[in-house]
């Protein structure tokens, strides 16, 4: 007997333990990954509080193929564009259901995205076919496509396949596991003619695509109102006979759920609201059925989920019993007291064939005449998910680089790897000894050359440098020995340990602080985000470019810090801030027209020097009002060379990934990925229009035709309405001929075809002429312009107006004073050596 009791106790304990394990297995915590902001190096927090990680910050657990893509940005939004097959890959849990959402928002970037045509594949199934901006977005600015996938691998890929010569794009991606038992393993099958079928397995349909999610009788529910960040629309648009139903009163109490995971099936508000029969509509019961009709693709199987919670009968403790109809013939009696005891919300799942009509009709109505029950019926919510079946199979023929390795090749690769390994070891040893010898010789030579410690491959001396841990394929900067390296301690002293009070700006590379060096010099300190792993190429590029240029209209480079995880650039501090601040900040005095012209001329001189005066030629690549800085005398200086491209500009173009700022971005460069100096000219044309109108390059709050300043300005110019969009603060200041010359220059810069745009030398000439027209008291004929003056005028006239075409380098005093292509980096900055630079 005692033995029996002991056995019973052990069995009871085991049962409790198994129950606890079961409960534990059923718990679910809303995940924090994966939420990806595509085409961005920065993270973004949405209205739900989720952190969308920029895909350029891809971690070890998710990755993508950047070689076939480019990123585009506008304000807080971004998009990744693919011109070849490419994929995102995520580390996931095997044999689990995942929610995948794809965000598409192509509008307001550039019109070119409207020409996109592509497919999207996942798990070998085309989840989206022939996607384009029209069928995807319609009249909305954003579209979110949601899928439920049974993933049977540990590496999950979403593949984007552009059609022929078109492109594909994606703005954001969500990939996270569903709660336990969220997708049923089987559901009641309903044949297309309405007949009952056997229990149909749902799980073999690896992909379900959400096509409807409806809150019946209640308000629209946005993502922040749902525990799984879903969107629920109102049901009224799907009612066949609106007079047959009325909305119930919103239930005041919070529903109680049968299990902890049941709360995720629908938000509380879905169960706190419903549609019920309008019993005043007719005296016959048969006409009082409430019917919702949902169009779908013909002959497709759909997972239909209907939600119920008897908030009508619960108040009287007399739970309603009524019929649910699907299609023409299928019916099922709904009795909440039998389903969940009447006190909990519940849902039912069905596998419904849409048949030849392509319609899925759902109805609720009272039981027959002989049933002694309450005369009512209700419904709380409807979800319909289309099963992606065999016709959607993706053979992956168009993306051979995605094919899996064949087992028969494994032995070959292993043998080859073993053979090559020994050779690599031998070569590696030889290279290592050679580099050690060369490094020692280089250090000895650099020590005799200068007293400053070199920036040897960004090594940072004895302090470990982040740039020695490069993961990019580019090589370190060659022969760079600026002697301008600051220690991190010196930078922290100058900025009071990066005190927020010293923060003066923030950009794509990082934050900008005002600082004061030991010798009293005021500096601007640009600090990358510590440990973000981004901006290494921009950091290198700025040092490389700024070490070889010097011009009064380019911001002066003071030094850098590369220590640990820190990347810091130090410039001269310009008291008056950015040009943009002076155009839009109402607290600052408005700039007079003459001063605006002088600022534009200064910026044009700086850009012209970059194009033609600097060794090798440089394309700035990010000309905009925030990158034009002003000193205490409002003299313009071009800044921020993190995106600049150095190299000979006598070639037709340079093929490169798209970089820049939307609104200023050259549309031809965007289309072709072929960068020329004329791309800077286009951006400068937008800047000139911004100076004239004092409004941003992009403003989504304006009417559609006015969002893009460049397009709007050119349209107004052609319609002779330009004077109506000029900054009101300039009223009465602009001499008409000066305005005509200035606006003509804008129109030339903004030509769609880069070949039709002027050079920066021509732009500079025209702006100087516009200034002369503004200052001149002698009347000038409207037909006078730079071209006519350049023909048949005296040499004194040319001298007066400064620079014409190729003569700019000789006649521009700024150029003659500041250009010396023979200076080395050390010589350029030799005059800056001070006790604070190391």
Short mmCIF file of N, CA and C in Angstrom, two decimals, residues 483-631:
data_model
loop_
_atom_site.label_atom_id
_atom_site.label_comp_id
_atom_site.label_asym_id
_atom_site.label_seq_id
_atom_site.Cartn_x
_atom_site.Cartn_y
_atom_site.Cartn_z
N UNK A 483 50.82 64.06 -39.85
CA UNK A 483 51.33 64.65 -38.62
C UNK A 483 50.28 65.48 -37.91
N UNK A 484 49.01 65.10 -38.03
CA UNK A 484 47.94 65.90 -37.45
C UNK A 484 47.04 65.06 -36.56
N UNK A 485 47.62 64.06 -35.95
CA UNK A 485 46.81 63.17 -35.14
C UNK A 485 46.68 63.68 -33.71
N UNK A 486 45.42 63.75 -33.25
CA UNK A 486 45.12 64.12 -31.87
C UNK A 486 44.90 62.85 -31.06
N UNK A 487 45.22 62.92 -29.80
CA UNK A 487 44.85 61.82 -28.91
C UNK A 487 43.40 61.99 -28.50
N UNK A 488 42.77 60.89 -28.09
CA UNK A 488 41.38 60.96 -27.66
C UNK A 488 41.25 61.84 -26.42
N UNK A 489 42.27 61.83 -25.57
CA UNK A 489 42.24 62.67 -24.37
C UNK A 489 42.19 64.14 -24.75
N UNK A 490 42.95 64.52 -25.79
CA UNK A 490 42.94 65.92 -26.23
C UNK A 490 41.58 66.31 -26.80
N UNK A 491 40.97 65.39 -27.53
CA UNK A 491 39.64 65.67 -28.11
C UNK A 491 38.61 65.82 -26.99
N UNK A 492 38.68 64.96 -25.99
CA UNK A 492 37.72 65.05 -24.89
C UNK A 492 37.92 66.34 -24.09
N UNK A 493 39.15 66.75 -23.94
CA UNK A 493 39.42 68.01 -23.23
C UNK A 493 38.84 69.17 -24.02
N UNK A 494 39.02 69.16 -25.33
CA UNK A 494 38.54 70.25 -26.17
C UNK A 494 37.02 70.36 -26.16
N UNK A 495 36.33 69.24 -26.01
CA UNK A 495 34.86 69.23 -26.07
C UNK A 495 34.21 69.00 -24.71
N UNK A 496 35.00 69.08 -23.64
CA UNK A 496 34.48 68.80 -22.30
C UNK A 496 33.81 67.44 -22.26
N UNK A 497 34.58 66.44 -22.77
CA UNK A 497 34.12 65.05 -22.81
C UNK A 497 32.82 64.91 -23.61
N UNK A 498 32.80 65.55 -24.79
CA UNK A 498 31.66 65.52 -25.70
C UNK A 498 30.37 65.96 -24.99
N UNK A 499 30.48 67.06 -24.30
CA UNK A 499 29.35 67.61 -23.55
C UNK A 499 28.22 67.98 -24.51
N UNK A 500 26.99 67.64 -24.13
CA UNK A 500 25.83 67.94 -24.98
C UNK A 500 25.68 69.44 -25.21
N UNK A 501 26.15 70.25 -24.27
CA UNK A 501 26.05 71.70 -24.44
C UNK A 501 26.89 72.18 -25.61
N UNK A 502 27.89 71.38 -26.00
CA UNK A 502 28.77 71.76 -27.10
C UNK A 502 28.29 71.21 -28.44
N UNK A 503 27.19 70.45 -28.43
CA UNK A 503 26.67 69.85 -29.65
C UNK A 503 26.09 70.93 -30.57
N UNK A 504 26.57 70.99 -31.81
CA UNK A 504 26.11 72.02 -32.74
C UNK A 504 25.45 71.44 -33.98
N UNK A 505 25.49 70.13 -34.17
CA UNK A 505 24.88 69.55 -35.36
C UNK A 505 25.00 68.05 -35.36
N UNK A 506 24.33 67.43 -36.34
CA UNK A 506 24.37 65.98 -36.47
C UNK A 506 24.14 65.62 -37.92
N UNK A 507 24.92 64.67 -38.43
CA UNK A 507 24.81 64.25 -39.82
C UNK A 507 24.91 62.75 -39.94
N UNK A 508 25.07 62.27 -41.20
CA UNK A 508 25.12 60.84 -41.44
C UNK A 508 26.32 60.18 -40.81
N UNK A 509 27.45 60.89 -40.72
CA UNK A 509 28.66 60.31 -40.13
C UNK A 509 28.56 60.27 -38.61
N UNK A 510 28.00 61.30 -38.03
CA UNK A 510 27.90 61.36 -36.57
C UNK A 510 27.56 62.76 -36.09
N UNK A 511 27.88 63.03 -34.83
CA UNK A 511 27.56 64.31 -34.21
C UNK A 511 28.74 65.28 -34.32
N UNK A 512 28.40 66.58 -34.36
CA UNK A 512 29.41 67.63 -34.47
C UNK A 512 29.37 68.49 -33.21
N UNK A 513 30.54 68.66 -32.60
CA UNK A 513 30.66 69.42 -31.37
C UNK A 513 31.58 70.63 -31.60
N UNK A 514 31.31 71.70 -30.87
CA UNK A 514 32.23 72.83 -30.83
C UNK A 514 33.29 72.53 -29.78
N UNK A 515 34.55 72.83 -30.11
CA UNK A 515 35.63 72.57 -29.19
C UNK A 515 36.65 73.69 -29.19
N UNK A 516 37.48 73.70 -28.17
CA UNK A 516 38.56 74.70 -28.06
C UNK A 516 39.85 73.95 -27.75
N UNK A 517 40.86 74.11 -28.61
CA UNK A 517 42.14 73.44 -28.42
C UNK A 517 42.96 74.16 -27.36
N UNK A 518 44.08 73.57 -27.00
CA UNK A 518 44.93 74.14 -25.96
C UNK A 518 45.44 75.54 -26.31
N UNK A 519 45.65 75.77 -27.59
CA UNK A 519 46.16 77.09 -28.01
C UNK A 519 45.05 78.11 -28.20
N UNK A 520 43.81 77.75 -27.83
CA UNK A 520 42.69 78.69 -27.93
C UNK A 520 41.93 78.64 -29.23
N UNK A 521 42.38 77.85 -30.18
CA UNK A 521 41.69 77.77 -31.47
C UNK A 521 40.35 77.08 -31.32
N UNK A 522 39.30 77.70 -31.89
CA UNK A 522 37.97 77.09 -31.90
C UNK A 522 37.89 76.12 -33.07
N UNK A 523 37.38 74.94 -32.81
CA UNK A 523 37.31 73.91 -33.84
C UNK A 523 35.94 73.25 -33.82
N UNK A 524 35.61 72.63 -34.94
CA UNK A 524 34.42 71.77 -35.05
C UNK A 524 34.91 70.33 -35.02
N UNK A 525 34.36 69.54 -34.11
CA UNK A 525 34.79 68.16 -33.91
C UNK A 525 33.66 67.24 -34.37
N UNK A 526 33.91 66.49 -35.45
CA UNK A 526 32.90 65.57 -35.99
C UNK A 526 33.24 64.16 -35.52
N UNK A 527 32.36 63.59 -34.72
CA UNK A 527 32.60 62.29 -34.09
C UNK A 527 31.64 61.25 -34.64
N UNK A 528 32.19 60.13 -35.10
CA UNK A 528 31.33 59.04 -35.57
C UNK A 528 30.65 58.39 -34.37
N UNK A 529 29.60 57.64 -34.66
CA UNK A 529 28.92 56.91 -33.60
C UNK A 529 29.85 55.83 -33.07
N UNK A 530 30.25 55.86 -31.80
CA UNK A 530 31.22 54.88 -31.28
C UNK A 530 30.72 53.46 -31.44
N UNK A 531 31.56 52.64 -32.06
CA UNK A 531 31.26 51.22 -32.17
C UNK A 531 30.19 50.86 -33.18
N UNK A 532 29.74 51.85 -33.97
CA UNK A 532 28.65 51.55 -34.91
C UNK A 532 29.12 50.74 -36.10
N UNK A 533 30.43 50.72 -36.38
CA UNK A 533 30.95 49.95 -37.50
C UNK A 533 30.69 50.60 -38.84
N UNK A 534 30.21 51.83 -38.84
CA UNK A 534 29.92 52.53 -40.08
C UNK A 534 30.81 53.76 -40.18
N UNK A 535 30.97 54.24 -41.43
CA UNK A 535 31.66 55.50 -41.63
C UNK A 535 33.15 55.37 -41.81
N UNK A 536 33.70 54.14 -41.85
CA UNK A 536 35.14 53.99 -42.00
C UNK A 536 35.58 54.55 -43.34
N UNK A 537 34.85 54.20 -44.41
CA UNK A 537 35.24 54.70 -45.74
C UNK A 537 35.11 56.21 -45.81
N UNK A 538 34.04 56.77 -45.18
CA UNK A 538 33.87 58.22 -45.18
C UNK A 538 35.01 58.90 -44.42
N UNK A 539 35.40 58.29 -43.30
CA UNK A 539 36.50 58.81 -42.49
C UNK A 539 37.79 58.86 -43.30
N UNK A 540 38.11 57.76 -43.95
CA UNK A 540 39.32 57.72 -44.78
C UNK A 540 39.25 58.73 -45.91
N UNK A 541 38.08 58.79 -46.56
CA UNK A 541 37.93 59.64 -47.73
C UNK A 541 38.13 61.11 -47.38
N UNK A 542 37.56 61.54 -46.26
CA UNK A 542 37.72 62.94 -45.89
C UNK A 542 39.18 63.28 -45.63
N UNK A 543 39.89 62.40 -44.92
CA UNK A 543 41.29 62.68 -44.63
C UNK A 543 42.10 62.71 -45.92
N UNK A 544 41.84 61.74 -46.80
CA UNK A 544 42.58 61.68 -48.07
C UNK A 544 42.37 62.95 -48.88
N UNK A 545 41.10 63.35 -49.01
CA UNK A 545 40.79 64.51 -49.86
C UNK A 545 41.25 65.80 -49.21
N UNK A 546 40.96 65.96 -47.93
CA UNK A 546 41.30 67.22 -47.28
C UNK A 546 42.81 67.40 -47.13
N UNK A 547 43.57 66.31 -47.23
CA UNK A 547 45.02 66.43 -47.13
C UNK A 547 45.64 66.97 -48.42
N UNK A 548 44.87 67.03 -49.50
CA UNK A 548 45.42 67.44 -50.78
C UNK A 548 44.80 68.71 -51.33
N UNK A 549 43.89 69.34 -50.58
CA UNK A 549 43.23 70.55 -51.08
C UNK A 549 43.35 71.67 -50.07
N UNK A 550 43.39 72.90 -50.57
CA UNK A 550 43.38 74.09 -49.71
C UNK A 550 42.83 75.25 -50.52
N UNK A 551 41.77 75.84 -50.01
CA UNK A 551 41.10 76.92 -50.74
C UNK A 551 40.28 77.72 -49.75
N UNK A 552 40.20 78.99 -49.96
CA UNK A 552 39.49 79.84 -49.00
C UNK A 552 38.00 79.55 -48.95
N UNK A 553 37.46 78.87 -49.98
CA UNK A 553 36.04 78.53 -49.98
C UNK A 553 35.81 77.03 -49.72
N UNK A 554 36.80 76.38 -49.13
CA UNK A 554 36.65 75.01 -48.63
C UNK A 554 37.00 75.02 -47.15
N UNK A 555 36.25 74.29 -46.35
CA UNK A 555 36.50 74.27 -44.91
C UNK A 555 37.90 73.70 -44.65
N UNK A 556 38.63 74.31 -43.72
CA UNK A 556 40.00 73.90 -43.42
C UNK A 556 40.03 72.71 -42.48
N UNK A 557 40.88 71.75 -42.82
CA UNK A 557 41.05 70.54 -42.02
C UNK A 557 42.16 70.76 -41.00
N UNK A 558 41.88 70.44 -39.72
CA UNK A 558 42.85 70.64 -38.66
C UNK A 558 43.52 69.33 -38.26
N UNK A 559 42.76 68.24 -38.15
CA UNK A 559 43.37 66.98 -37.76
C UNK A 559 42.34 65.90 -37.58
N UNK A 560 42.76 64.82 -36.94
CA UNK A 560 41.89 63.65 -36.79
C UNK A 560 42.30 62.89 -35.54
N UNK A 561 41.41 61.97 -35.13
CA UNK A 561 41.71 61.04 -34.04
C UNK A 561 41.19 59.68 -34.44
N UNK A 562 42.04 58.68 -34.36
CA UNK A 562 41.67 57.31 -34.68
C UNK A 562 42.20 56.43 -33.56
N UNK A 563 41.38 56.28 -32.51
CA UNK A 563 41.87 55.60 -31.31
C UNK A 563 40.77 54.71 -30.77
N UNK A 564 41.06 53.42 -30.62
CA UNK A 564 40.04 52.50 -30.14
C UNK A 564 38.90 52.42 -31.12
N UNK A 565 37.69 52.65 -30.64
CA UNK A 565 36.50 52.65 -31.50
C UNK A 565 36.14 54.04 -31.99
N UNK A 566 36.94 55.03 -31.68
CA UNK A 566 36.62 56.41 -32.02
C UNK A 566 37.21 56.80 -33.37
N UNK A 567 36.39 57.49 -34.18
CA UNK A 567 36.86 58.12 -35.41
C UNK A 567 36.40 59.58 -35.35
N UNK A 568 37.34 60.50 -35.30
CA UNK A 568 37.03 61.91 -35.09
C UNK A 568 37.76 62.74 -36.13
N UNK A 569 37.06 63.71 -36.72
CA UNK A 569 37.65 64.67 -37.64
C UNK A 569 37.54 66.06 -37.04
N UNK A 570 38.57 66.87 -37.20
CA UNK A 570 38.63 68.20 -36.59
C UNK A 570 38.80 69.25 -37.69
N UNK A 571 37.92 70.24 -37.71
CA UNK A 571 37.94 71.30 -38.71
C UNK A 571 37.98 72.66 -38.02
N UNK A 572 38.20 73.67 -38.84
CA UNK A 572 38.03 75.03 -38.34
C UNK A 572 36.56 75.24 -37.97
N UNK A 573 36.31 76.01 -36.93
CA UNK A 573 34.93 76.27 -36.52
C UNK A 573 34.43 77.53 -37.21
N UNK A 574 33.28 77.43 -37.86
CA UNK A 574 32.70 78.55 -38.59
C UNK A 574 31.51 79.08 -37.80
N UNK A 575 31.65 80.30 -37.34
CA UNK A 575 30.74 80.89 -36.36
C UNK A 575 29.29 80.95 -36.82
N UNK A 576 29.06 81.17 -38.10
CA UNK A 576 27.70 81.45 -38.56
C UNK A 576 26.91 80.20 -38.97
N UNK A 577 27.50 79.04 -38.83
CA UNK A 577 26.75 77.81 -39.08
C UNK A 577 26.51 77.54 -40.55
N UNK A 578 25.39 76.88 -40.85
CA UNK A 578 25.11 76.44 -42.23
C UNK A 578 24.26 77.48 -42.97
N UNK A 579 24.35 77.41 -44.29
CA UNK A 579 23.52 78.27 -45.13
C UNK A 579 22.05 77.97 -44.89
N UNK A 580 21.71 76.72 -44.71
CA UNK A 580 20.31 76.36 -44.48
C UNK A 580 19.71 77.09 -43.28
N UNK A 581 20.49 77.19 -42.20
CA UNK A 581 19.99 77.88 -41.00
C UNK A 581 19.65 79.33 -41.30
N UNK A 582 20.41 79.96 -42.16
CA UNK A 582 20.16 81.38 -42.48
C UNK A 582 19.00 81.54 -43.46
N UNK A 583 18.64 80.48 -44.16
CA UNK A 583 17.51 80.57 -45.07
C UNK A 583 16.18 80.31 -44.36
N UNK A 584 16.19 79.42 -43.33
CA UNK A 584 14.94 78.99 -42.72
C UNK A 584 14.75 79.41 -41.26
N UNK A 585 15.83 79.76 -40.58
CA UNK A 585 15.73 80.08 -39.16
C UNK A 585 15.20 81.51 -38.99
N UNK A 586 13.97 81.62 -38.48
CA UNK A 586 13.35 82.93 -38.34
C UNK A 586 14.04 83.79 -37.29
N UNK A 587 14.86 83.17 -36.41
CA UNK A 587 15.54 83.93 -35.37
C UNK A 587 16.76 84.66 -35.91
N UNK A 588 17.24 84.26 -37.08
CA UNK A 588 18.39 84.92 -37.69
C UNK A 588 17.91 85.98 -38.68
N UNK A 589 18.64 87.08 -38.83
CA UNK A 589 18.24 88.11 -39.80
C UNK A 589 18.27 87.53 -41.20
N UNK A 590 17.29 87.87 -42.04
CA UNK A 590 17.27 87.32 -43.41
C UNK A 590 18.47 87.82 -44.21
N UNK A 591 18.98 86.96 -45.07
CA UNK A 591 20.09 87.33 -45.94
C UNK A 591 19.59 88.20 -47.08
N UNK A 592 20.28 89.31 -47.32
CA UNK A 592 19.96 90.16 -48.46
C UNK A 592 20.31 89.43 -49.75
N UNK A 593 19.70 89.87 -50.85
CA UNK A 593 19.94 89.22 -52.13
C UNK A 593 21.42 89.30 -52.54
N UNK A 594 22.03 90.45 -52.36
CA UNK A 594 23.44 90.61 -52.73
C UNK A 594 24.30 89.62 -51.93
N UNK A 595 24.01 89.47 -50.64
CA UNK A 595 24.79 88.55 -49.82
C UNK A 595 24.55 87.10 -50.25
N UNK A 596 23.32 86.77 -50.64
CA UNK A 596 23.04 85.41 -51.12
C UNK A 596 23.84 85.12 -52.40
N UNK A 597 23.91 86.13 -53.28
CA UNK A 597 24.71 85.95 -54.50
C UNK A 597 26.18 85.71 -54.16
N UNK A 598 26.70 86.47 -53.22
CA UNK A 598 28.11 86.32 -52.84
C UNK A 598 28.37 84.95 -52.24
N UNK A 599 27.42 84.46 -51.45
CA UNK A 599 27.57 83.12 -50.86
C UNK A 599 27.56 82.06 -51.95
N UNK A 600 26.65 82.18 -52.92
CA UNK A 600 26.59 81.23 -54.02
C UNK A 600 27.88 81.26 -54.84
N UNK A 601 28.40 82.46 -55.07
CA UNK A 601 29.64 82.59 -55.83
C UNK A 601 30.79 81.93 -55.08
N UNK A 602 30.86 82.14 -53.77
CA UNK A 602 31.91 81.51 -52.98
C UNK A 602 31.83 79.99 -53.04
N UNK A 603 30.61 79.45 -52.89
CA UNK A 603 30.44 78.00 -52.97
C UNK A 603 30.80 77.48 -54.36
N UNK A 604 30.43 78.24 -55.41
CA UNK A 604 30.77 77.83 -56.77
C UNK A 604 32.28 77.82 -56.98
N UNK A 605 32.98 78.78 -56.41
CA UNK A 605 34.44 78.80 -56.51
C UNK A 605 35.05 77.57 -55.84
N UNK A 606 34.52 77.23 -54.67
CA UNK A 606 35.03 76.05 -53.99
C UNK A 606 34.81 74.78 -54.79
N UNK A 607 33.61 74.62 -55.38
CA UNK A 607 33.32 73.43 -56.17
C UNK A 607 34.14 73.42 -57.46
N UNK A 608 34.32 74.58 -58.07
CA UNK A 608 35.13 74.63 -59.30
C UNK A 608 36.57 74.24 -59.01
N UNK A 609 37.06 74.66 -57.87
CA UNK A 609 38.42 74.26 -57.49
C UNK A 609 38.50 72.75 -57.30
N UNK A 610 37.47 72.17 -56.66
CA UNK A 610 37.46 70.71 -56.50
C UNK A 610 37.52 70.01 -57.86
N UNK A 611 36.72 70.51 -58.81
CA UNK A 611 36.64 69.85 -60.12
C UNK A 611 37.91 70.01 -60.94
N UNK A 612 38.48 71.19 -60.95
CA UNK A 612 39.57 71.48 -61.88
C UNK A 612 40.88 71.89 -61.24
N UNK A 613 40.82 72.43 -60.02
CA UNK A 613 42.04 72.96 -59.43
C UNK A 613 42.78 71.98 -58.56
N UNK A 614 42.08 70.96 -58.00
CA UNK A 614 42.73 70.02 -57.11
C UNK A 614 43.37 68.90 -57.91
N UNK A 615 44.42 68.34 -57.36
CA UNK A 615 45.16 67.29 -58.05
C UNK A 615 44.26 66.08 -58.29
N UNK A 616 44.13 65.68 -59.55
CA UNK A 616 43.32 64.52 -59.88
C UNK A 616 41.85 64.80 -60.06
N UNK A 617 41.34 65.91 -59.53
CA UNK A 617 39.93 66.21 -59.66
C UNK A 617 39.09 65.51 -58.62
N UNK A 618 38.07 66.19 -58.10
CA UNK A 618 37.23 65.65 -57.03
C UNK A 618 35.78 66.00 -57.32
N UNK A 619 34.90 65.01 -57.21
CA UNK A 619 33.45 65.25 -57.27
C UNK A 619 32.93 65.23 -55.85
N UNK A 620 32.24 66.30 -55.43
CA UNK A 620 31.81 66.41 -54.04
C UNK A 620 30.76 65.37 -53.70
N UNK A 621 29.73 65.25 -54.52
CA UNK A 621 28.73 64.19 -54.43
C UNK A 621 27.63 64.44 -53.41
N UNK A 622 27.72 65.50 -52.60
CA UNK A 622 26.66 65.77 -51.62
C UNK A 622 26.51 67.27 -51.40
N UNK A 623 26.37 67.99 -52.50
CA UNK A 623 26.20 69.44 -52.43
C UNK A 623 24.78 69.75 -51.95
N UNK A 624 24.68 70.49 -50.84
CA UNK A 624 23.39 70.88 -50.29
C UNK A 624 23.60 72.02 -49.31
N UNK A 625 22.53 72.64 -48.87
CA UNK A 625 22.63 73.86 -48.06
C UNK A 625 23.23 73.60 -46.69
N UNK A 626 23.11 72.37 -46.17
CA UNK A 626 23.71 72.08 -44.86
C UNK A 626 25.21 71.84 -44.97
N UNK A 627 25.71 71.67 -46.19
CA UNK A 627 27.15 71.47 -46.38
C UNK A 627 27.84 72.73 -46.88
N UNK A 628 27.15 73.85 -46.85
CA UNK A 628 27.76 75.16 -47.12
C UNK A 628 27.80 75.90 -45.79
N UNK A 629 28.99 76.10 -45.25
CA UNK A 629 29.17 76.76 -43.96
C UNK A 629 29.59 78.21 -44.17
N UNK A 630 29.29 79.04 -43.17
CA UNK A 630 29.56 80.48 -43.26
C UNK A 630 30.43 80.91 -42.09
N UNK A 631 31.48 81.71 -42.40
CA UNK A 631 32.32 82.22 -41.33
C UNK A 631 31.73 83.50 -40.76
#
